[in-house]
Amino acid sequence: MLQIVIPAYNEANRLPRTLRELRRFVRDHRARLGAVEVIVVDNASTDEAAALAAAADCRALPVRVLSCATRGKGAAVAAGIAVTDADVVAFMDADGATHLDALLESTRLMALGVDVAIGSRAAHGSDTAARHSRLRESGARRYRSLTGRIVPGISDTQCGFKVFRGDVARTAFAGLRTAGFSFDVELLARVQRGGARVVEFPVQWADVPGSTFEPLRHGAGAFLNLAVIAWQLRLVPARVNGVDASLAPSSAALSQLAVEA
């Protein structure tokens, strides 16, 4: 079985379409995907997202709805992963920005022995269509340059589509401290340090209007979180492509991260 966690904060306008498309895709590719269950985690929404998700439950695609009172995408995904029991688990965004073909490629990689398969908008062969502002694009480039110091070898930490071997995901999320936007960076750092085989693969991705992330409001906190994550993981050894490596920045690098944040 594959269990897919979808965090939802005020996603009444986007989540129903994503669930419909997911149900259709799973039906059309049942032979390759097998049984699939969706776990929607309502992250203290004030709209009808939870009720709409519950109404989407059906035999073709079971949908379970959980509540997570702790605000933040990281907290919501962690709550969803905590109740999984499948051999393969995933999380994806409620907006459905990543084309669902990613399910086929990621499960293929898992069958080949990969521990973590992450969709990447930066991988060769990806196809992205974005309507972001110049400010957001500039901030994203700077953010990626800093994440490279914490999770070297991963070019796109923030694409909202990631698939894991179930035990790897549950172990990594159990120790997760970052509740907000930057949780992916800590998560990937943890699986790297655990020796997991992480593979990025190209995706088709199109920006969907309605994101609750606002650069001016949330950007500074996201950058500060990177410095915090680097500091928290500074003494934890890591393995990259099976080779021992120090992913923890030096004291000078940590100080520079904090300054740049």
CSV table of C-alpha atoms in Angstrom, one decimal:
chain,number,residue,atom,x,y,z
A,1,MET,CA,0.0,0.0,0.0
A,2,LEU,CA,1.0,3.6,-0.7
A,3,GLN,CA,-0.2,6.2,1.8
A,4,ILE,CA,-0.1,9.9,0.8
A,5,VAL,CA,-0.2,12.7,3.3
A,6,ILE,CA,-1.6,16.1,2.2
A,7,PRO,CA,-1.3,19.0,4.6
A,8,ALA,CA,-4.2,21.5,4.3
A,9,TYR,CA,-4.5,25.0,5.7
A,10,ASN,CA,-7.5,26.8,4.3
A,11,GLU,CA,-7.4,24.8,1.1
A,12,ALA,CA,-11.1,24.6,0.4
A,13,ASN,CA,-10.6,26.2,-3.1
A,14,ARG,CA,-7.7,23.9,-4.2
A,15,LEU,CA,-7.9,20.7,-2.4
A,16,PRO,CA,-11.1,19.2,-3.9
A,17,ARG,CA,-9.7,19.5,-7.5
A,18,THR,CA,-6.5,17.8,-6.3
A,19,LEU,CA,-8.4,15.0,-4.7
A,20,ARG,CA,-10.5,14.5,-7.9
A,21,GLU,CA,-7.4,14.4,-10.1
A,22,LEU,CA,-5.6,12.0,-7.7
A,23,ARG,CA,-8.6,9.7,-7.6
A,24,ARG,CA,-8.7,9.6,-11.4
A,25,PHE,CA,-5.0,9.0,-11.7
A,26,VAL,CA,-5.0,6.2,-9.1
A,27,ARG,CA,-7.9,4.5,-10.9
A,28,ASP,CA,-6.1,4.7,-14.3
A,29,HIS,CA,-2.8,3.4,-12.9
A,30,ARG,CA,-4.0,0.9,-10.3
A,31,ALA,CA,-2.0,-1.9,-11.7
A,32,ARG,CA,1.3,0.0,-11.1
A,33,LEU,CA,0.3,1.8,-7.9
A,34,GLY,CA,-1.7,-0.8,-6.1
A,35,ALA,CA,-3.8,0.3,-3.1
A,36,VAL,CA,-3.5,4.0,-2.2
A,37,GLU,CA,-4.9,5.8,0.8
A,38,VAL,CA,-4.8,9.6,1.3
A,39,ILE,CA,-4.4,11.2,4.7
A,40,VAL,CA,-5.5,14.9,4.7
A,41,VAL,CA,-4.2,16.8,7.7
A,42,ASP,CA,-6.3,19.8,8.5
A,43,ASN,CA,-3.9,22.3,10.0
A,44,ALA,CA,-6.3,24.5,12.0
A,45,SER,CA,-8.2,25.7,8.9
A,46,THR,CA,-11.0,28.2,9.2
A,47,ASP,CA,-12.7,27.2,6.0
A,48,GLU,CA,-14.4,24.0,4.9
A,49,ALA,CA,-11.2,22.2,3.8
A,50,ALA,CA,-11.7,19.3,6.3
A,51,ALA,CA,-15.3,18.7,5.4
A,52,LEU,CA,-14.6,18.7,1.7
A,53,ALA,CA,-11.8,16.3,2.2
A,54,ALA,CA,-14.0,14.0,4.2
A,55,ALA,CA,-16.7,14.1,1.5
A,56,ALA,CA,-14.1,12.9,-1.1
A,57,ASP,CA,-13.6,9.6,0.7
A,58,CYS,CA,-14.7,6.7,-1.5
A,59,ARG,CA,-13.8,3.1,-2.3
A,60,ALA,CA,-11.7,4.1,-5.3
A,61,LEU,CA,-9.5,6.4,-3.1
A,62,PRO,CA,-10.0,6.2,0.7
A,63,VAL,CA,-9.5,9.6,2.3
A,64,ARG,CA,-8.8,9.9,6.0
A,65,VAL,CA,-8.9,13.3,7.7
A,66,LEU,CA,-6.8,14.2,10.7
A,67,SER,CA,-6.6,17.4,12.7
A,68,CYS,CA,-3.4,19.1,13.7
A,69,ALA,CA,-3.7,22.1,15.9
A,70,THR,CA,0.0,23.0,15.8
A,71,ARG,CA,0.3,25.5,13.0
A,72,GLY,CA,2.9,24.9,10.2
A,73,LYS,CA,3.3,22.7,7.2
A,74,GLY,CA,6.0,20.7,8.9
A,75,ALA,CA,3.9,20.0,11.9
A,76,ALA,CA,0.9,18.9,9.7
A,77,VAL,CA,3.0,16.5,7.6
A,78,ALA,CA,4.6,15.1,10.7
A,79,ALA,CA,1.2,14.4,12.2
A,80,GLY,CA,0.1,12.6,9.1
A,81,ILE,CA,3.3,10.5,8.7
A,82,ALA,CA,3.0,9.5,12.4
A,83,VAL,CA,-0.3,7.6,11.7
A,84,THR,CA,1.0,5.8,8.6
A,85,ASP,CA,1.9,2.1,8.6
A,86,ALA,CA,2.6,1.4,4.9
A,87,ASP,CA,5.9,0.3,3.4
A,88,VAL,CA,5.9,3.3,1.2
A,89,VAL,CA,4.6,6.8,2.2
A,90,ALA,CA,4.6,10.1,0.5
A,91,PHE,CA,3.5,13.7,1.0
A,92,MET,CA,2.3,16.2,-1.6
A,93,ASP,CA,0.9,19.7,-1.6
A,94,ALA,CA,-2.9,20.4,-1.6
A,95,ASP,CA,-2.5,22.6,-4.7
A,96,GLY,CA,-1.5,19.7,-6.9
A,97,ALA,CA,1.2,21.7,-8.5
A,98,THR,CA,3.3,18.7,-9.2
A,99,HIS,CA,2.0,16.5,-12.0
A,100,LEU,CA,0.9,13.1,-10.8
A,101,ASP,CA,3.2,11.3,-13.1
A,102,ALA,CA,5.6,11.8,-10.3
A,103,LEU,CA,3.8,9.0,-8.5
A,104,LEU,CA,4.8,6.5,-11.2
A,105,GLU,CA,8.4,7.6,-11.4
A,106,SER,CA,8.9,7.7,-7.6
A,107,THR,CA,7.4,4.3,-7.0
A,108,ARG,CA,9.6,2.9,-9.8
A,109,LEU,CA,12.6,4.3,-8.0
A,110,MET,CA,11.5,2.8,-4.7
A,111,ALA,CA,11.1,-0.6,-6.3
A,112,LEU,CA,14.8,-0.2,-7.4
A,113,GLY,CA,15.9,0.2,-3.8
A,114,VAL,CA,15.9,4.0,-3.3
A,115,ASP,CA,15.0,5.0,0.2
A,116,VAL,CA,13.8,8.6,-0.6
A,117,ALA,CA,12.6,9.8,-4.0
A,118,ILE,CA,12.1,13.6,-4.2
A,119,GLY,CA,10.5,15.6,-7.0
A,120,SER,CA,12.8,18.3,-8.2
A,121,ARG,CA,12.1,21.4,-10.3
A,122,ALA,CA,15.9,21.8,-10.7
A,123,ALA,CA,16.7,18.3,-12.0
A,124,HIS,CA,17.5,17.9,-15.7
A,125,GLY,CA,14.4,17.2,-17.6
A,126,SER,CA,12.0,19.0,-15.3
A,127,ASP,CA,9.3,21.2,-16.8
A,128,THR,CA,8.2,24.2,-14.6
A,129,ALA,CA,5.7,27.0,-15.2
A,130,ALA,CA,5.8,29.6,-12.5
A,131,ARG,CA,4.0,32.9,-12.0
A,132,HIS,CA,6.1,34.1,-9.1
A,133,SER,CA,7.1,37.7,-8.5
A,134,ARG,CA,10.6,38.9,-9.0
A,135,LEU,CA,11.0,39.2,-5.2
A,136,ARG,CA,10.0,35.6,-4.7
A,137,GLU,CA,12.3,34.3,-7.4
A,138,SER,CA,15.2,36.2,-6.0
A,139,GLY,CA,14.5,34.9,-2.5
A,140,ALA,CA,14.2,31.4,-3.7
A,141,ARG,CA,17.6,31.5,-5.4
A,142,ARG,CA,19.2,32.8,-2.2
A,143,TYR,CA,17.4,30.2,-0.1
A,144,ARG,CA,18.6,27.3,-2.4
A,145,SER,CA,22.2,28.6,-2.1
A,146,LEU,CA,21.9,28.3,1.7
A,147,THR,CA,20.2,24.9,1.8
A,148,GLY,CA,23.1,23.5,-0.2
A,149,ARG,CA,25.3,24.0,2.9
A,150,ILE,CA,23.0,21.8,5.0
A,151,VAL,CA,21.9,19.2,2.4
A,152,PRO,CA,24.7,19.1,-0.2
A,153,GLY,CA,23.8,17.3,-3.4
A,154,ILE,CA,20.1,18.2,-3.3
A,155,SER,CA,19.2,20.9,-5.7
A,156,ASP,CA,15.5,21.5,-4.8
A,157,THR,CA,14.5,20.9,-1.2
A,158,GLN,CA,11.2,22.6,-1.4
A,159,CYS,CA,9.3,20.9,-4.1
A,160,GLY,CA,6.2,19.6,-2.4
A,161,PHE,CA,6.4,16.0,-3.6
A,162,LYS,CA,8.5,13.4,-1.7
A,163,VAL,CA,8.2,9.6,-1.3
A,164,PHE,CA,9.9,7.5,1.3
A,165,ARG,CA,10.3,4.0,2.5
A,166,GLY,CA,7.9,4.0,5.4
A,167,ASP,CA,10.3,3.2,8.2
A,168,VAL,CA,12.7,5.9,7.0
A,169,ALA,CA,10.0,8.5,7.0
A,170,ARG,CA,8.6,7.6,10.4
A,171,THR,CA,12.1,7.7,12.0
A,172,ALA,CA,13.0,11.0,10.4
A,173,PHE,CA,9.8,12.7,11.2
A,174,ALA,CA,9.8,11.5,14.8
A,175,GLY,CA,12.8,13.7,15.5
A,176,LEU,CA,11.6,16.7,13.4
A,177,ARG,CA,11.8,20.0,15.2
A,178,THR,CA,11.0,22.4,12.4
A,179,ALA,CA,7.2,23.1,12.2
A,180,GLY,CA,7.2,25.6,9.4
A,181,PHE,CA,8.2,26.1,5.8
A,182,SER,CA,11.8,25.0,6.1
A,183,PHE,CA,10.9,21.5,7.6
A,184,ASP,CA,11.9,19.8,4.3
A,185,VAL,CA,15.6,20.9,4.8
A,186,GLU,CA,15.7,19.4,8.3
A,187,LEU,CA,13.9,16.3,7.1
A,188,LEU,CA,16.3,15.7,4.2
A,189,ALA,CA,19.3,16.4,6.4
A,190,ARG,CA,18.1,13.8,8.9
A,191,VAL,CA,17.6,11.1,6.2
A,192,GLN,CA,21.0,11.9,4.7
A,193,ARG,CA,22.6,11.5,8.2
A,194,GLY,CA,20.8,8.2,8.6
A,195,GLY,CA,22.6,6.9,5.5
A,196,ALA,CA,19.4,6.8,3.3
A,197,ARG,CA,19.8,6.7,-0.5
A,198,VAL,CA,18.1,9.9,-1.7
A,199,VAL,CA,17.4,10.4,-5.4
A,200,GLU,CA,16.0,13.5,-7.1
A,201,PHE,CA,13.9,13.1,-10.2
A,202,PRO,CA,12.5,15.7,-12.6
A,203,VAL,CA,8.9,16.7,-12.4
A,204,GLN,CA,6.3,18.7,-14.3
A,205,TRP,CA,5.3,21.5,-12.0
A,206,ALA,CA,3.0,24.5,-12.5
A,207,ASP,CA,2.4,27.2,-10.0
A,208,VAL,CA,-1.2,27.3,-8.7
A,209,PRO,CA,-2.5,30.6,-7.4
A,210,GLY,CA,-3.6,30.7,-3.8
A,211,SER,CA,-0.5,29.9,-1.8
A,212,THR,CA,-0.5,31.1,1.8
A,213,PHE,CA,3.3,31.7,1.8
A,214,GLU,CA,4.1,35.4,1.5
A,215,PRO,CA,7.7,36.4,1.0
A,216,LEU,CA,7.6,39.6,2.9
A,217,ARG,CA,5.7,38.0,5.8
A,218,HIS,CA,7.2,34.6,6.0
A,219,GLY,CA,10.6,34.9,4.2
A,220,ALA,CA,12.7,36.1,7.1
A,221,GLY,CA,11.5,33.3,9.3
A,222,ALA,CA,12.3,30.7,6.7
A,223,PHE,CA,15.9,31.9,6.3
A,224,LEU,CA,16.3,32.1,10.1
A,225,ASN,CA,15.1,28.5,10.4
A,226,LEU,CA,18.0,27.4,8.1
A,227,ALA,CA,20.5,28.7,10.7
A,228,VAL,CA,18.6,27.0,13.5
A,229,ILE,CA,18.5,23.7,11.6
A,230,ALA,CA,22.3,23.9,10.8
A,231,TRP,CA,23.0,24.5,14.5
A,232,GLN,CA,20.8,21.7,15.8
A,233,LEU,CA,22.4,19.2,13.5
A,234,ARG,CA,26.0,20.4,13.8
A,235,LEU,CA,27.2,17.3,15.7
A,236,VAL,CA,25.3,14.7,13.7
A,237,PRO,CA,27.5,12.7,11.3
A,238,ALA,CA,26.2,12.3,7.7
A,239,ARG,CA,26.6,10.0,4.7
A,240,VAL,CA,26.3,11.2,1.1
A,241,ASN,CA,26.2,8.6,-1.6
A,242,GLY,CA,27.4,6.0,1.0
A,243,VAL,CA,30.5,8.0,2.0
A,244,ASP,CA,31.0,9.6,5.4
A,245,ALA,CA,30.9,13.4,5.1
A,246,SER,CA,30.6,16.3,7.5
A,247,LEU,CA,27.4,18.2,6.5
A,248,ALA,CA,27.6,20.4,9.6
A,249,PRO,CA,28.8,23.8,8.8
A,250,SER,CA,31.8,25.2,10.7
A,251,SER,CA,31.2,27.8,13.5
A,252,ALA,CA,32.1,30.5,11.0
A,253,ALA,CA,29.7,29.2,8.4
A,254,LEU,CA,26.9,29.0,11.0
A,255,SER,CA,27.5,32.6,11.9
A,256,GLN,CA,27.4,33.6,8.3
A,257,LEU,CA,24.1,31.7,7.8
A,258,ALA,CA,22.6,33.6,10.7
A,259,VAL,CA,23.8,36.9,9.2
A,260,GLU,CA,22.5,36.1,5.7
A,261,ALA,CA,19.2,35.0,7.2
